[in-house]
Amino acid sequence: MIELLSGWLKQIVILVMIAAFIDLLLPNNAMERYVKLVMGLLIILAILSPIFQLLREDLDLSRLAFNEQGTDGEKMTSLSTIRQQSKGIQQTQDRLIQKEAEERLAETVKKEVEKEFAVKVDWAQVKTRSDNEKGTAEVAGINLTVQPETKEEQQGSTSTVEEVAPVIIDGSQSTGEESRSERRSSRQADWAKRITRFLQDSFALSANQIEVKVLEGDQGR
Amino acid sequence: MPYNVDAIFQIAGIGIIVAMMHTVLKQMGKEDYAHWVTLIGFIVVLFMVVVLVEDLFQTIKNVFLFHS
Amino acid sequence: MEIIQVVGLGLVATFLILVIKEQKPVFAFLLATFTGVVIFLSLVGKIADVIGLLTKLAQEARVNSTFLETVLKIIGIAYIAEFGAQVTRDAGQGSIASKIELAGKVLIMVMAIPIITMMIETVVEILPS
């Protein structure tokens, strides 16, 4: 701003000096009035030049902006690619966040299940489903593989099984084998049902979203 | 003075000589010769002056930025 | 000392003109013209120096070079018209001298036309249409 002003003032001062020199340089007085008129016009032009410049620069600016929009299409495509890249990065980040959340949820589920039931969780997997419109995520499903702990829970289960056992042992050996497997499967189903219910209560999920696989202690080893 | 100042004396001398010749020829009764001599002298001096004036105009053109 | 040379030249020329004028007034007139031209030519170098200074100033002020050119042309026209008018006035033709001055004035106004046009354009551009 101050440079603009100083340049303007310098221009005016130098023009006035030039006018004075030219007045001195003139041969006679007859032409003096004409030259004075012209020099006065020049000085007025110099005084008005900032406004002039402002107007002209305004026009230039708009034209320049238009040109850039018109000719530099590459910049626009690069902008769109930048946007695409940012979208991709955003998606990657979302996926990473989702994965992290799934892992933590799985850890939590594992802990909770191990605390609540006397089972050993082999592996837990939590699937989440993110809602892009709302920007929220919810648990879509839980996969759980548990293994009953062999000591007291085995006893507890065998006690329940032994209650049932007399009812079942009626048939031949083969049926006994079958019933044992049935017993096992029923025990597994019982475990699965209980864990499923627990998870259903604690995570507010429907039953078909939870898949619990119970391994028999012998089978796991 | 970069210019030939002696041209002034040349012109003055030509003028004086032409005037003398004019007077002498007039005294001799050769009026037409006298006029011719005056005319030739005038042309010579005019030529010098015109050359100088042309030089002046060219100089003014150069100095005052007439580029046409 | 240029001024002594110029004054000496002028005095010598004046004496010579006085001498010739008795016999041949035409030669006296030519001699006067010649002397004037010589004096002016001896001074034109100095004027060129001054004009160089003006040009430098104008470049410093970033004045449009067309303007300075126009102004210098106006000064040149003034010089030439003044010279011609004085010579003709010395020759006793006052009317021709005044015509030459008129022509000089008109040509100066013509020279000023671009500047005036630019002024008018500026004013018109500044005013809201």
Short mmCIF file of C-alpha atoms in Angstrom, two decimals:
data_model
loop_
_atom_site.label_atom_id
_atom_site.label_comp_id
_atom_site.label_asym_id
_atom_site.label_seq_id
_atom_site.Cartn_x
_atom_site.Cartn_y
_atom_site.Cartn_z
CA MET A 1 0.00 0.00 0.00
CA ILE A 2 2.69 2.44 1.02
CA GLU A 3 4.78 1.55 -2.02
CA LEU A 4 1.79 2.18 -4.24
CA LEU A 5 1.27 5.57 -2.64
CA SER A 6 4.93 6.51 -2.84
CA GLY A 7 5.10 5.45 -6.47
CA TRP A 8 2.04 7.50 -7.25
CA LEU A 9 3.44 10.57 -5.49
CA LYS A 10 6.81 10.10 -7.18
CA GLN A 11 5.10 9.93 -10.54
CA ILE A 12 3.19 13.14 -9.90
CA VAL A 13 6.22 15.00 -8.58
CA ILE A 14 8.37 13.93 -11.50
CA LEU A 15 5.64 14.90 -13.95
CA VAL A 16 5.39 18.34 -12.40
CA MET A 17 9.16 18.68 -12.64
CA ILE A 18 9.05 17.65 -16.28
CA ALA A 19 6.36 20.23 -16.89
CA ALA A 20 8.48 22.93 -15.29
CA PHE A 21 11.50 21.95 -17.37
CA ILE A 22 9.46 22.00 -20.51
CA ASP A 23 8.10 25.41 -19.65
CA LEU A 24 11.67 26.58 -19.34
CA LEU A 25 12.61 24.87 -22.56
CA LEU A 26 9.93 26.53 -24.66
CA PRO A 27 11.16 29.13 -27.14
CA ASN A 28 8.49 31.75 -26.63
CA ASN A 29 5.36 32.57 -24.76
CA ALA A 30 2.98 32.01 -27.62
CA MET A 31 3.10 28.21 -27.35
CA GLU A 32 3.26 28.17 -23.59
CA ARG A 33 -0.49 27.91 -23.05
CA TYR A 34 -0.83 24.86 -25.29
CA VAL A 35 2.04 23.01 -23.75
CA LYS A 36 0.70 23.91 -20.32
CA LEU A 37 -2.66 22.45 -21.30
CA VAL A 38 -1.09 19.19 -22.41
CA MET A 39 1.09 18.91 -19.36
CA GLY A 40 -1.89 19.66 -17.14
CA LEU A 41 -3.79 16.85 -18.81
CA LEU A 42 -0.87 14.54 -18.24
CA ILE A 43 -0.67 15.48 -14.59
CA ILE A 44 -4.41 14.97 -14.13
CA LEU A 45 -4.04 11.57 -15.78
CA ALA A 46 -1.23 10.71 -13.42
CA ILE A 47 -3.34 11.80 -10.44
CA LEU A 48 -6.28 9.73 -11.63
CA SER A 49 -4.16 6.73 -12.58
CA PRO A 50 -4.77 4.72 -9.36
CA ILE A 51 -8.50 4.63 -10.02
CA PHE A 52 -7.83 3.74 -13.60
CA GLN A 53 -5.43 1.02 -12.57
CA LEU A 54 -7.91 -0.32 -10.07
CA LEU A 55 -10.62 -0.61 -12.70
CA ARG A 56 -8.26 -2.21 -15.16
CA GLU A 57 -6.91 -4.68 -12.60
CA ASP A 58 -10.43 -5.64 -11.64
CA LEU A 59 -11.20 -6.48 -15.22
CA ASP A 60 -7.91 -8.34 -15.55
CA LEU A 61 -8.60 -10.35 -12.43
CA SER A 62 -11.96 -11.56 -13.63
CA ARG A 63 -10.54 -12.40 -17.02
CA LEU A 64 -7.65 -14.29 -15.47
CA ALA A 65 -9.98 -16.27 -13.28
CA PHE A 66 -12.11 -17.14 -16.26
CA ASN A 67 -9.08 -18.21 -18.24
CA GLU A 68 -7.87 -20.47 -15.50
CA GLN A 69 -11.21 -22.13 -15.31
CA GLY A 70 -11.41 -22.44 -19.06
CA THR A 71 -7.96 -23.64 -20.02
CA ASP A 72 -6.53 -25.47 -17.05
CA GLY A 73 -8.66 -28.58 -17.17
CA GLU A 74 -5.76 -30.67 -15.93
CA LYS A 75 -5.88 -28.96 -12.60
CA MET A 76 -9.54 -29.84 -12.32
CA THR A 77 -8.88 -33.50 -13.07
CA SER A 78 -6.06 -33.52 -10.62
CA LEU A 79 -8.45 -32.09 -8.05
CA SER A 80 -10.91 -34.87 -8.76
CA THR A 81 -8.17 -37.46 -8.46
CA ILE A 82 -7.18 -35.87 -5.20
CA ARG A 83 -10.75 -36.23 -4.07
CA GLN A 84 -10.79 -39.85 -5.16
CA GLN A 85 -7.59 -40.51 -3.33
CA SER A 86 -8.96 -38.85 -0.24
CA LYS A 87 -12.07 -40.99 -0.50
CA GLY A 88 -9.94 -44.10 -0.83
CA ILE A 89 -7.87 -43.08 2.15
CA GLN A 90 -11.02 -42.40 4.09
CA GLN A 91 -12.32 -45.85 3.21
CA THR A 92 -9.07 -47.45 4.25
CA GLN A 93 -9.17 -45.56 7.50
CA ASP A 94 -12.77 -46.61 8.09
CA ARG A 95 -11.87 -50.19 7.38
CA LEU A 96 -8.94 -50.02 9.76
CA ILE A 97 -11.12 -48.47 12.45
CA GLN A 98 -13.73 -51.15 11.88
CA LYS A 99 -11.13 -53.85 12.14
CA GLU A 100 -9.74 -52.38 15.31
CA ALA A 101 -13.22 -52.09 16.77
CA GLU A 102 -13.97 -55.68 15.81
CA GLU A 103 -10.81 -56.87 17.47
CA ARG A 104 -11.56 -54.98 20.65
CA LEU A 105 -15.12 -56.18 20.68
CA ALA A 106 -13.93 -59.71 20.18
CA GLU A 107 -11.54 -59.28 23.08
CA THR A 108 -14.35 -57.92 25.21
CA VAL A 109 -16.65 -60.76 24.24
CA LYS A 110 -13.95 -63.25 25.02
CA LYS A 111 -13.36 -61.76 28.44
CA GLU A 112 -16.99 -61.48 29.26
CA VAL A 113 -17.75 -64.98 28.17
CA GLU A 114 -14.81 -66.38 30.05
CA LYS A 115 -15.85 -64.43 33.14
CA GLU A 116 -19.45 -65.44 32.96
CA PHE A 117 -19.03 -69.07 31.97
CA ALA A 118 -16.35 -71.38 32.93
CA VAL A 119 -15.23 -71.90 29.40
CA LYS A 120 -12.13 -71.18 27.47
CA VAL A 121 -12.72 -69.13 24.38
CA ASP A 122 -10.59 -70.38 21.58
CA TRP A 123 -11.31 -67.60 19.25
CA ALA A 124 -13.85 -64.89 18.99
CA GLN A 125 -14.79 -62.91 15.96
CA VAL A 126 -17.08 -59.97 15.87
CA LYS A 127 -18.41 -58.72 12.60
CA THR A 128 -19.52 -55.11 12.47
CA ARG A 129 -21.56 -53.43 9.85
CA SER A 130 -20.98 -49.76 9.31
CA ASP A 131 -23.75 -47.52 8.15
CA ASN A 132 -22.34 -45.01 5.74
CA GLU A 133 -25.28 -42.65 5.69
CA LYS A 134 -25.55 -42.30 9.41
CA GLY A 135 -21.87 -42.78 10.03
CA THR A 136 -22.59 -45.29 12.77
CA ALA A 137 -21.60 -48.89 13.11
CA GLU A 138 -23.37 -51.81 14.70
CA VAL A 139 -22.50 -55.36 15.53
CA ALA A 140 -23.63 -57.64 12.78
CA GLY A 141 -22.60 -60.99 14.07
CA ILE A 142 -20.49 -62.80 16.58
CA ASN A 143 -18.64 -65.98 15.92
CA LEU A 144 -17.44 -67.74 18.97
CA THR A 145 -15.64 -70.97 19.49
CA VAL A 146 -15.54 -72.01 23.09
CA GLN A 147 -14.15 -74.97 24.89
CA PRO A 148 -15.49 -76.02 28.22
CA GLU A 149 -12.87 -75.97 30.90
CA THR A 150 -12.18 -79.47 31.88
CA LYS A 151 -12.15 -79.38 35.66
CA GLU A 152 -15.24 -78.40 37.51
CA GLU A 153 -17.40 -77.43 34.61
CA GLN A 154 -16.84 -80.84 33.19
CA GLN A 155 -18.01 -82.18 36.46
CA GLY A 156 -21.01 -79.90 36.49
CA SER A 157 -21.88 -80.99 33.02
CA THR A 158 -21.31 -84.61 33.79
CA SER A 159 -23.56 -84.28 36.81
CA THR A 160 -26.30 -82.98 34.65
CA VAL A 161 -25.52 -85.57 32.11
CA GLU A 162 -25.63 -88.30 34.64
CA GLU A 163 -29.04 -87.19 35.65
CA VAL A 164 -30.11 -87.70 32.15
CA ALA A 165 -28.07 -90.77 31.56
CA PRO A 166 -30.33 -93.37 33.05
CA VAL A 167 -33.11 -92.21 30.90
CA ILE A 168 -31.10 -92.59 27.80
CA ILE A 169 -29.20 -95.79 28.40
CA ASP A 170 -31.69 -98.30 27.23
CA GLY A 171 -30.56 -99.46 23.86
CA SER A 172 -27.64 -101.40 22.62
CA GLN A 173 -23.99 -100.41 22.61
CA SER A 174 -24.33 -98.74 19.35
CA THR A 175 -27.21 -96.69 20.61
CA GLY A 176 -25.12 -95.99 23.67
CA GLU A 177 -22.48 -94.63 21.45
CA GLU A 178 -25.08 -92.63 19.66
CA SER A 179 -26.58 -91.45 22.88
CA ARG A 180 -23.16 -90.46 24.11
CA SER A 181 -22.63 -88.46 21.02
CA GLU A 182 -26.11 -87.14 21.38
CA ARG A 183 -25.37 -86.33 24.96
CA ARG A 184 -22.29 -84.57 23.93
CA SER A 185 -24.09 -82.67 21.25
CA SER A 186 -26.87 -81.78 23.64
CA ARG A 187 -24.33 -80.57 26.13
CA GLN A 188 -22.68 -78.57 23.43
CA ALA A 189 -26.04 -77.20 22.40
CA ASP A 190 -26.76 -76.30 25.98
CA TRP A 191 -23.52 -74.43 26.26
CA ALA A 192 -24.14 -72.77 22.97
CA LYS A 193 -27.63 -71.78 23.98
CA ARG A 194 -26.53 -70.29 27.21
CA ILE A 195 -23.68 -68.35 25.70
CA THR A 196 -25.88 -67.25 22.91
CA ARG A 197 -28.47 -65.98 25.31
CA PHE A 198 -25.88 -64.22 27.33
CA LEU A 199 -24.42 -62.53 24.32
CA GLN A 200 -27.91 -61.79 23.09
CA ASP A 201 -28.66 -59.99 26.31
CA SER A 202 -25.42 -58.12 26.58
CA PHE A 203 -25.11 -56.99 22.96
CA ALA A 204 -28.79 -56.69 22.05
CA LEU A 205 -28.55 -59.01 19.11
CA SER A 206 -30.90 -61.55 17.60
CA ALA A 207 -30.14 -65.21 17.98
CA ASN A 208 -29.26 -65.89 14.39
CA GLN A 209 -26.53 -63.31 14.48
CA ILE A 210 -24.63 -65.26 17.06
CA GLU A 211 -22.89 -68.41 16.24
CA VAL A 212 -21.38 -70.32 19.06
CA LYS A 213 -19.43 -73.45 18.50
CA VAL A 214 -18.66 -75.51 21.48
CA LEU A 215 -15.80 -77.90 21.27
CA GLU A 216 -15.74 -80.88 23.50
CA GLY A 217 -12.75 -81.05 25.75
CA ASP A 218 -11.58 -84.23 24.09
CA GLN A 219 -12.21 -82.96 20.62
CA GLY A 220 -10.17 -79.83 21.15
CA ARG A 221 -7.11 -81.71 22.21
CA MET B 1 31.09 25.81 -32.07
CA PRO B 2 31.05 22.56 -33.94
CA TYR B 3 29.62 24.20 -37.01
CA ASN B 4 31.41 26.12 -39.68
CA VAL B 5 31.39 29.60 -38.35
CA ASP B 6 33.51 30.78 -41.24
CA ALA B 7 30.51 30.07 -43.45
CA ILE B 8 29.10 33.28 -42.00
CA PHE B 9 32.11 35.17 -43.25
CA GLN B 10 31.83 33.32 -46.54
CA ILE B 11 28.26 34.48 -46.92
CA ALA B 12 29.14 38.01 -45.90
CA GLY B 13 32.08 38.03 -48.30
CA ILE B 14 29.96 36.65 -51.12
CA GLY B 15 27.40 39.32 -50.41
CA ILE B 16 29.95 42.10 -50.39
CA ILE B 17 31.68 40.86 -53.50
CA VAL B 18 28.40 40.43 -55.31
CA ALA B 19 27.39 43.93 -54.28
CA MET B 20 30.71 45.30 -55.54
CA MET B 21 30.42 43.39 -58.81
CA HIS B 22 26.87 44.57 -59.16
CA THR B 23 27.97 48.16 -58.65
CA VAL B 24 30.92 47.80 -61.05
CA LEU B 25 28.83 46.13 -63.72
CA LYS B 26 26.18 48.75 -63.29
CA GLN B 27 28.80 51.44 -63.72
CA MET B 28 29.99 49.64 -66.85
CA GLY B 29 26.50 49.70 -68.21
CA LYS B 30 26.01 45.94 -68.13
CA GLU B 31 22.76 45.93 -66.16
CA ASP B 32 21.69 42.38 -67.17
CA TYR B 33 25.10 40.93 -66.22
CA ALA B 34 24.80 42.66 -62.89
CA HIS B 35 21.44 41.03 -62.30
CA TRP B 36 22.79 37.62 -63.30
CA VAL B 37 25.71 37.97 -60.93
CA THR B 38 23.39 38.95 -58.12
CA LEU B 39 21.15 36.00 -58.88
CA ILE B 40 24.03 33.49 -58.95
CA GLY B 41 25.46 34.82 -55.74
CA PHE B 42 22.06 34.66 -54.16
CA ILE B 43 21.63 31.05 -55.30
CA VAL B 44 25.01 30.05 -53.90
CA VAL B 45 24.29 31.65 -50.55
CA LEU B 46 20.77 30.27 -50.53
CA PHE B 47 22.21 26.81 -51.15
CA MET B 48 24.46 27.13 -48.14
CA VAL B 49 21.63 28.40 -46.01
CA VAL B 50 19.28 25.68 -47.19
CA VAL B 51 21.84 22.98 -46.40
CA LEU B 52 22.24 24.41 -42.95
CA VAL B 53 18.50 24.74 -42.40
CA GLU B 54 18.04 21.14 -43.51
CA ASP B 55 20.68 20.19 -40.97
CA LEU B 56 18.75 22.19 -38.38
CA PHE B 57 15.49 20.44 -39.15
CA GLN B 58 17.11 17.04 -39.04
CA THR B 59 18.70 17.87 -35.71
CA ILE B 60 15.40 19.05 -34.29
CA LYS B 61 13.75 15.87 -35.56
CA ASN B 62 16.37 13.75 -33.88
CA VAL B 63 16.40 15.67 -30.65
CA PHE B 64 12.66 16.00 -30.22
CA LEU B 65 11.91 12.37 -31.10
CA PHE B 66 10.20 12.83 -34.41
CA HIS B 67 10.53 9.35 -35.74
CA SER B 68 8.65 9.93 -38.93
CA MET C 1 32.35 29.50 -22.39
CA GLU C 2 29.83 28.91 -25.00
CA ILE C 3 27.97 32.09 -24.30
CA ILE C 4 30.96 34.23 -25.30
CA GLN C 5 31.23 32.34 -28.54
CA VAL C 6 27.55 32.78 -29.23
CA VAL C 7 27.57 36.48 -28.40
CA GLY C 8 30.71 37.02 -30.46
CA LEU C 9 29.17 35.22 -33.39
CA GLY C 10 26.00 37.25 -33.07
CA LEU C 11 27.91 40.54 -32.93
CA VAL C 12 30.07 39.69 -35.94
CA ALA C 13 27.03 38.59 -37.89
CA THR C 14 25.22 41.76 -36.94
CA PHE C 15 28.11 43.93 -38.16
CA LEU C 16 28.31 42.00 -41.40
CA ILE C 17 24.59 42.29 -41.91
CA LEU C 18 24.79 46.01 -41.30
CA VAL C 19 27.49 46.25 -43.90
CA ILE C 20 25.63 44.20 -46.51
CA LYS C 21 22.23 45.60 -45.88
CA GLU C 22 23.20 48.83 -47.63
CA GLN C 23 23.94 46.98 -50.84
CA LYS C 24 22.00 43.75 -50.79
CA PRO C 25 19.17 43.32 -48.27
CA VAL C 26 18.59 39.74 -49.54
CA PHE C 27 22.05 38.67 -48.50
CA ALA C 28 21.58 40.31 -45.18
CA PHE C 29 18.45 38.30 -44.65
CA LEU C 30 20.13 35.04 -45.60
CA LEU C 31 23.04 35.87 -43.35
CA ALA C 32 20.71 36.48 -40.45
CA THR C 33 18.99 33.18 -41.05
CA PHE C 34 22.30 31.40 -41.30
CA THR C 35 23.54 32.95 -38.09
CA GLY C 36 20.39 32.01 -36.26
CA VAL C 37 20.64 28.43 -37.45
CA VAL C 38 24.29 28.18 -36.46
CA ILE C 39 23.57 29.51 -32.99
CA PHE C 40 20.69 27.14 -32.56
CA LEU C 41 22.73 24.18 -33.77
CA SER C 42 25.42 25.03 -31.30
CA LEU C 43 22.84 24.95 -28.55
CA VAL C 44 20.93 21.89 -29.65
CA GLY C 45 23.39 19.56 -27.92
CA LYS C 46 22.58 21.17 -24.58
CA ILE C 47 18.88 20.86 -25.27
CA ALA C 48 19.43 17.18 -26.04
CA ASP C 49 21.07 16.81 -22.64
CA VAL C 50 18.07 18.39 -20.94
CA ILE C 51 15.73 16.17 -22.91
CA GLY C 52 17.73 13.11 -21.93
CA LEU C 53 17.28 14.14 -18.31
CA LEU C 54 13.55 14.53 -18.90
CA THR C 55 13.36 11.12 -20.52
CA LYS C 56 15.17 9.55 -17.59
CA LEU C 57 12.82 11.27 -15.17
CA ALA C 58 9.83 10.09 -17.13
CA GLN C 59 11.10 6.52 -17.16
CA GLU C 60 11.62 6.78 -13.43
CA ALA C 61 8.05 8.00 -13.03
CA ARG C 62 6.86 5.22 -15.35
CA VAL C 63 5.01 7.73 -17.48
CA ASN C 64 3.74 6.25 -20.68
CA SER C 65 6.50 6.88 -23.21
CA THR C 66 3.93 7.96 -25.78
CA PHE C 67 3.10 10.95 -23.61
CA LEU C 68 6.68 12.09 -23.27
CA GLU C 69 7.17 11.62 -26.98
CA THR C 70 4.12 13.73 -27.64
CA VAL C 71 5.32 16.47 -25.34
CA LEU C 72 8.75 16.47 -26.93
CA LYS C 73 7.18 16.63 -30.35
CA ILE C 74 5.18 19.61 -29.18
CA ILE C 75 8.37 21.34 -28.08
CA GLY C 76 9.98 20.55 -31.42
CA ILE C 77 7.01 21.97 -33.27
CA ALA C 78 7.20 25.06 -31.11
CA TYR C 79 10.89 25.50 -31.90
CA ILE C 80 10.53 25.06 -35.61
CA ALA C 81 7.46 27.27 -35.84
CA GLU C 82 9.18 29.92 -33.75
CA PHE C 83 12.25 29.80 -35.97
CA GLY C 84 10.28 30.08 -39.16
CA ALA C 85 8.06 32.82 -37.80
CA GLN C 86 11.00 34.89 -36.66
CA VAL C 87 12.80 34.52 -39.97
CA THR C 88 9.73 35.55 -41.92
CA ARG C 89 9.08 38.40 -39.54
CA ASP C 90 12.65 39.55 -40.04
CA ALA C 91 12.00 39.48 -43.74
CA GLY C 92 9.11 41.82 -43.17
CA GLN C 93 6.31 39.32 -43.71
CA GLY C 94 4.44 39.59 -40.45
CA SER C 95 1.32 37.96 -41.83
CA ILE C 96 3.20 34.85 -42.94
CA ALA C 97 4.88 34.75 -39.56
CA SER C 98 1.53 34.77 -37.79
CA LYS C 99 0.29 32.01 -40.15
CA ILE C 100 3.30 29.91 -39.27
CA GLU C 101 2.56 30.41 -35.60
CA LEU C 102 -1.06 29.48 -36.19
CA ALA C 103 0.06 26.31 -37.93
CA GLY C 104 2.31 25.54 -35.00
CA LYS C 105 -0.54 25.97 -32.57
CA VAL C 106 -2.89 23.81 -34.61
CA LEU C 107 -0.29 21.08 -34.97
CA ILE C 108 0.36 21.19 -31.24
CA MET C 109 -3.34 20.70 -30.63
CA VAL C 110 -3.34 17.79 -33.08
CA MET C 111 -0.41 16.30 -31.22
CA ALA C 112 -2.36 16.59 -27.99
CA ILE C 113 -5.31 14.64 -29.43
CA PRO C 114 -4.18 11.19 -28.21
CA ILE C 115 -3.72 12.49 -24.68
CA ILE C 116 -7.09 14.23 -24.71
CA THR C 117 -8.72 11.08 -26.11
CA MET C 118 -7.20 9.03 -23.38
CA MET C 119 -8.42 11.54 -20.79
CA ILE C 120 -11.94 11.38 -22.14
CA GLU C 121 -11.84 7.58 -22.27
CA THR C 122 -10.62 7.48 -18.69
CA VAL C 123 -13.38 9.77 -17.49
CA VAL C 124 -15.99 7.76 -19.39
CA GLU C 125 -14.62 4.52 -18.00
CA ILE C 126 -14.60 5.81 -14.45
CA LEU C 127 -18.13 7.11 -14.67
CA PRO C 128 -20.69 4.36 -14.12
CA SER C 129 -22.46 3.58 -17.32
#
